[in-house]
Coordinates of C-alpha atoms in Angstrom, one line a residue:
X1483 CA 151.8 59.5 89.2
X1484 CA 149.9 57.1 86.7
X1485 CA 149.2 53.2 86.9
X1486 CA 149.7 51.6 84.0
X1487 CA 148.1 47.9 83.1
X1488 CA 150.0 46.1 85.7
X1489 CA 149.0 47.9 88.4
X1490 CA 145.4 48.7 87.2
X1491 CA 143.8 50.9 90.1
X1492 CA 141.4 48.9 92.5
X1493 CA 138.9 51.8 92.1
X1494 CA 138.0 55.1 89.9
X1495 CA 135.9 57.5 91.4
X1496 CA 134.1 59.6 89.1
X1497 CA 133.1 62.9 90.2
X1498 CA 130.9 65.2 88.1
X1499 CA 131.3 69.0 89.3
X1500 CA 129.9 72.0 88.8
X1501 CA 129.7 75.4 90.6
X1502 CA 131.2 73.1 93.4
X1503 CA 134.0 75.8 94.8
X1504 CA 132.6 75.8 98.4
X1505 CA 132.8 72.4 99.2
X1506 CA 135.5 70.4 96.6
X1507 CA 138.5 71.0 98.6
X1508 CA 136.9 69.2 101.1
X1509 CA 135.7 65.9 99.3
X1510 CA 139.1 65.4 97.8
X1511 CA 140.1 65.5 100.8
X1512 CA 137.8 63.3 103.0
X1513 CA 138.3 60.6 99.6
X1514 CA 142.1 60.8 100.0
X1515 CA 141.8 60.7 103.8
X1516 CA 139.6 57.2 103.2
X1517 CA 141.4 55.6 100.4
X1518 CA 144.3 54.8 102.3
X1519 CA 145.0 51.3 101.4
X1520 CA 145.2 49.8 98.1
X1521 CA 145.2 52.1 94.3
X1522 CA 142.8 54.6 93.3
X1523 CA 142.2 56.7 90.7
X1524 CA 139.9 60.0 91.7
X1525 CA 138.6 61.9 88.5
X1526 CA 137.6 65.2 88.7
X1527 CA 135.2 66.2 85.8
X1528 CA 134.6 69.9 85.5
X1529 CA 131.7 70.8 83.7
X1530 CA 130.8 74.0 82.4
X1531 CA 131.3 75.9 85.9
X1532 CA 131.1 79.8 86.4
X1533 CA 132.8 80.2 89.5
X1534 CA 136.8 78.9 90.7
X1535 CA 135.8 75.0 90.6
X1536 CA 138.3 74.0 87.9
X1537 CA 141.1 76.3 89.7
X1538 CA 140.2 74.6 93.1
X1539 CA 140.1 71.3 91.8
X1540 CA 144.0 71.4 90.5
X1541 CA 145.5 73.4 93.2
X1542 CA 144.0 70.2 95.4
X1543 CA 144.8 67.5 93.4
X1544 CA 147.6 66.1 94.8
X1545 CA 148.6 62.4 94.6
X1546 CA 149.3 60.2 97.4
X1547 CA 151.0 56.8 97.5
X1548 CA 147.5 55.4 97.2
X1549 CA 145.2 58.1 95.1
X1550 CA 146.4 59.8 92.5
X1551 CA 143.7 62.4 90.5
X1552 CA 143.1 63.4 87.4
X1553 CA 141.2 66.9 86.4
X1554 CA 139.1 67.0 83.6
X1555 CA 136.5 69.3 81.6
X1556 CA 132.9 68.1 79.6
X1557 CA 130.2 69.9 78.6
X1558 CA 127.7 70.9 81.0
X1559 CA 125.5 68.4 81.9
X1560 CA 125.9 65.5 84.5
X1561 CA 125.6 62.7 82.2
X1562 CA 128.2 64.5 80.3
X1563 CA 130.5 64.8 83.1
X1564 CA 130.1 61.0 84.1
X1565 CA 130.6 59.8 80.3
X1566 CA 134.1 61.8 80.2
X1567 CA 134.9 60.0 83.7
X1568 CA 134.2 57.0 82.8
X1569 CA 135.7 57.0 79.6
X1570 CA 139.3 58.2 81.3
X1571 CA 138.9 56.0 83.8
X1572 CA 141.1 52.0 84.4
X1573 CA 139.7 51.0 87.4
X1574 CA 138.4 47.2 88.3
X1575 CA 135.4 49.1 89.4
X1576 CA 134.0 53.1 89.4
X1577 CA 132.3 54.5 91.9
X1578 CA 129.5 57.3 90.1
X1579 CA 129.0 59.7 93.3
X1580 CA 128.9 63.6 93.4
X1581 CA 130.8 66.4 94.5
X1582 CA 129.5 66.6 97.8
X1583 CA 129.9 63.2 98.9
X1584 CA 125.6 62.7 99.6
X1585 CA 126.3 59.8 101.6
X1586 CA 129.5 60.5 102.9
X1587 CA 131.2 57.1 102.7
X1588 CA 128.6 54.6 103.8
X1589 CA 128.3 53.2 99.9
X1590 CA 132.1 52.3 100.0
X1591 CA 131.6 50.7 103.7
X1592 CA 128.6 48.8 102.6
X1593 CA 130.3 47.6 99.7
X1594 CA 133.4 46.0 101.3
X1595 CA 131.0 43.6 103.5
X1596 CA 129.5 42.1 100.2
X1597 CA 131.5 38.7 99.0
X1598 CA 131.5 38.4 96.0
X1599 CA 131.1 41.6 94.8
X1600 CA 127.9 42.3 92.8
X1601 CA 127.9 44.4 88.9
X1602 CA 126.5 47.0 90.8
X1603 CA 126.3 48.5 94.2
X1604 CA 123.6 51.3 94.8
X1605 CA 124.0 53.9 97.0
X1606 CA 120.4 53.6 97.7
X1607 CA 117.9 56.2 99.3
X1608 CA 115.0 53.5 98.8
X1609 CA 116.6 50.7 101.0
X1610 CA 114.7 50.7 103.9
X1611 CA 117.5 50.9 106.5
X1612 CA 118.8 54.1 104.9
X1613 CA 117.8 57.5 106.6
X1614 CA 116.9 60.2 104.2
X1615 CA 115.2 63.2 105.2
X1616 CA 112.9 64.3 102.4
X1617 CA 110.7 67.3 102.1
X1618 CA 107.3 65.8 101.3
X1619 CA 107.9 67.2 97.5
X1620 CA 111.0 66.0 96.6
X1621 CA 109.7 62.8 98.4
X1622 CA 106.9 62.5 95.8
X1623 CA 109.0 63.3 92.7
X1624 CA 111.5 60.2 93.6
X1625 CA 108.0 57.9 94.7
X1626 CA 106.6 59.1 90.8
X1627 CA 110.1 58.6 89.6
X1628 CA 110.5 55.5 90.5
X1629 CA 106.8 54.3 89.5
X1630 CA 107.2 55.8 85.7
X1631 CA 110.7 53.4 85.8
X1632 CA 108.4 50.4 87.0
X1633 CA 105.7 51.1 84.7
X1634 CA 107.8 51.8 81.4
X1635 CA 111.0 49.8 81.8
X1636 CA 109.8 47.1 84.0
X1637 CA 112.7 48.2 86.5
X1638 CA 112.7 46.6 89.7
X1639 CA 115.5 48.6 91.1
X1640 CA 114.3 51.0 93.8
X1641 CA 116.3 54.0 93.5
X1642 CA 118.2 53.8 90.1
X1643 CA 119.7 58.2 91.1
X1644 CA 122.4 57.0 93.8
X1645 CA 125.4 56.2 93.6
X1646 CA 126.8 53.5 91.7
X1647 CA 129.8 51.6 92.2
X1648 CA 130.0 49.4 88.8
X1649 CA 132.0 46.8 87.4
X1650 CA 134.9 48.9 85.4
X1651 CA 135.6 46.8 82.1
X1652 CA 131.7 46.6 81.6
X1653 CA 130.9 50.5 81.9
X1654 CA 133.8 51.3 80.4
X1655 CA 132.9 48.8 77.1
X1656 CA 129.3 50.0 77.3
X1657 CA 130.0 53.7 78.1
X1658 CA 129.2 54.7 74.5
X1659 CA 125.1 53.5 74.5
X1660 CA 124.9 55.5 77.5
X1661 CA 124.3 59.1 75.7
X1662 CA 122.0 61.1 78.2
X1663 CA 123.5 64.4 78.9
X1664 CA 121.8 64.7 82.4
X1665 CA 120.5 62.9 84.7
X1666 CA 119.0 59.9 83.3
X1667 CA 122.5 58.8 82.5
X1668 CA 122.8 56.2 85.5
X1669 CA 119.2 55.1 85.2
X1670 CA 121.1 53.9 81.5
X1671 CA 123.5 52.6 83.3
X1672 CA 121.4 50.5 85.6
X1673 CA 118.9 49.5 82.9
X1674 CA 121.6 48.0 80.9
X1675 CA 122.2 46.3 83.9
X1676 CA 119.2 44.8 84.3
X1677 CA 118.3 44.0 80.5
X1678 CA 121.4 41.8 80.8
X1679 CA 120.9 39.7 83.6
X1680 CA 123.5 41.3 86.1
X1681 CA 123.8 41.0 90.0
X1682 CA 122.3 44.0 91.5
X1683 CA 122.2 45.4 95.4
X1684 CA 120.9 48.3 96.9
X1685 CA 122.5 49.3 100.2
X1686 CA 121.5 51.7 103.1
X1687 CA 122.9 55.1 103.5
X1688 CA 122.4 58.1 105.4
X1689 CA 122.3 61.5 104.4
X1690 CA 124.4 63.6 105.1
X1691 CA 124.0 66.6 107.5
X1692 CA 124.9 68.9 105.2
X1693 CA 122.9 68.0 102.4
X1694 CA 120.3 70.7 102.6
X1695 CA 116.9 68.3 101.8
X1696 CA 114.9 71.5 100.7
X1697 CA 112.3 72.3 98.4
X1698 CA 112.3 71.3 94.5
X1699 CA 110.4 73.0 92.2
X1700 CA 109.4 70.8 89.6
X1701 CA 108.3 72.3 86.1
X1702 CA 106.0 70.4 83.9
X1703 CA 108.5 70.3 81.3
X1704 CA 110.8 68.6 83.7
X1705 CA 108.3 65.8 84.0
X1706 CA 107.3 65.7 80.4
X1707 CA 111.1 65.6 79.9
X1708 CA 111.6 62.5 82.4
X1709 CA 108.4 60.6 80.9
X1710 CA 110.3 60.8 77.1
X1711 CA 113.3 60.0 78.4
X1712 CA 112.1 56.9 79.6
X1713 CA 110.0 56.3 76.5
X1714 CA 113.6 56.5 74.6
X1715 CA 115.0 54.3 76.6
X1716 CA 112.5 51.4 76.4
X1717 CA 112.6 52.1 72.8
X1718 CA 116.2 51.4 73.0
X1719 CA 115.6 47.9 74.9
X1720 CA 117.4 45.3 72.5
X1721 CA 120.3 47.7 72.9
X1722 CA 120.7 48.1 76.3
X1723 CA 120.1 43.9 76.6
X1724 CA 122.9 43.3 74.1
X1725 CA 126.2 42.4 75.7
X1726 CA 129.4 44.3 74.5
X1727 CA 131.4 43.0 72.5
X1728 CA 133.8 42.7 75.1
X1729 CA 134.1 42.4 78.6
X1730 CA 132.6 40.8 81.3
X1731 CA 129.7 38.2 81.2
X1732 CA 126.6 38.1 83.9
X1733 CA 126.4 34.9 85.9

């Protein structure tokens, strides 16, 4: 089952998966099980995996009258796994989430009450309605996180790491500036964003049960890594603020 221009899908969800065996059967299942009205496109993005995700992910991708899927490989790497997504994806708009569904669906139910729609939705863990449970560490990387964005890229955005539902033509025409292998790929995505004058909303979510808050370990390199990444990306400013050469315009 494909859509073709005509009947360009409503929504693309892009789902970046890796060692995800246990608990991908299940999300492609909960997705189908919601997506019950309208056309959707759900891609799968395999991504250097060591255990049975890739064989999981086709014996369960089975269209419906409303979904229909699409299973794909990148190199390892998140950002590398969104930018393959993205870049098979038609949808008027893409949701960015992972393969366990962090929020279950409360960034798709928030999204349907705003009128008109904004460039981007975040999934946000910084809103203050949303209810994350933090370990005090991981709760200090994502307050330093966020702090190093303010300070270096003048981002007002609270929470540029959740998920994203984005305006399709645009991320589609911009997908190529957006070259971060990991996980600064949607703080790209956001900054380009904001360097351009879009709408932006961050909306509350809870975390779900089963999304094991625990401990992070975090390496110096990891923040030395984080801090040059940003540095990169302020370097990269006029780039970011320059429209595509086609698609949408901000407002």
């Amino acid at each position: 089952m494909t859509f073709d221009q005509a009947g360009q899908p409503d929504l693309s969800v892009v789902i970046p998966v890796y060692n995800g065996e246990r608990i991908l059967a299940a999300t492609m299942a909960r997705l189908t099980g919601y997506l019950t009205s309208g056309t959707s496109e759900i891609i799968i993005v395999e991504n250097g995996s060591t255990d049975k995700t890739l064989e999981v992910a086709r014996q369960h991708a089975v269209d419906t009258p409303n979904v229909t899927f699409h299973v794909l490989q990148s190199q390892k790497g998140m950002g590398n796994a969104l930018r393959t997504g993205i870049e098979a994806s038609s949808g008027r708009r893409v949701l960015l989430t992972a393969d366990d569904l962090p929020f279950g669906t409360d960034d798709l139910d928030e999204d349907k009450k705003l009128d008109p729609k904004p460039h981007i939705v975040i999934g946000s863990k910084a809103h203050k309605d949303s209810n994350i449970q933090r370990s005090p560490l991981r709760g200090l990387t994502t307050f330093g996180f966020k702090t190093l964005r303010q300070i270096i890229l003048a981002s007002r955005v609270g929470d540029s790491q959740g998920t994203l539902i984005v305006d399709g033509d645009w991320l589609r025409s911009m997908v190529e500036r957006f070259d971060d292998p990991g996980f600064l790929f949607s703080t790209q995505v956001v900054y380009a964003a904001e360097k351009q004058g879009y709408s932006i909303v961050e909306v509350p979510v809870t975390l779900a049960p089963d999304d094991d808050p625990g401990e992070t370990t975090i390496r110096t390199a990891d923040v030395v890594k984080m801090f040059k990444g940003l540095l990169a990306m302020r370097r990269r400013r006029r780039e970011f603020a320059a429209a595509p050469s086609t698609g949408t315009h901000a407002s």
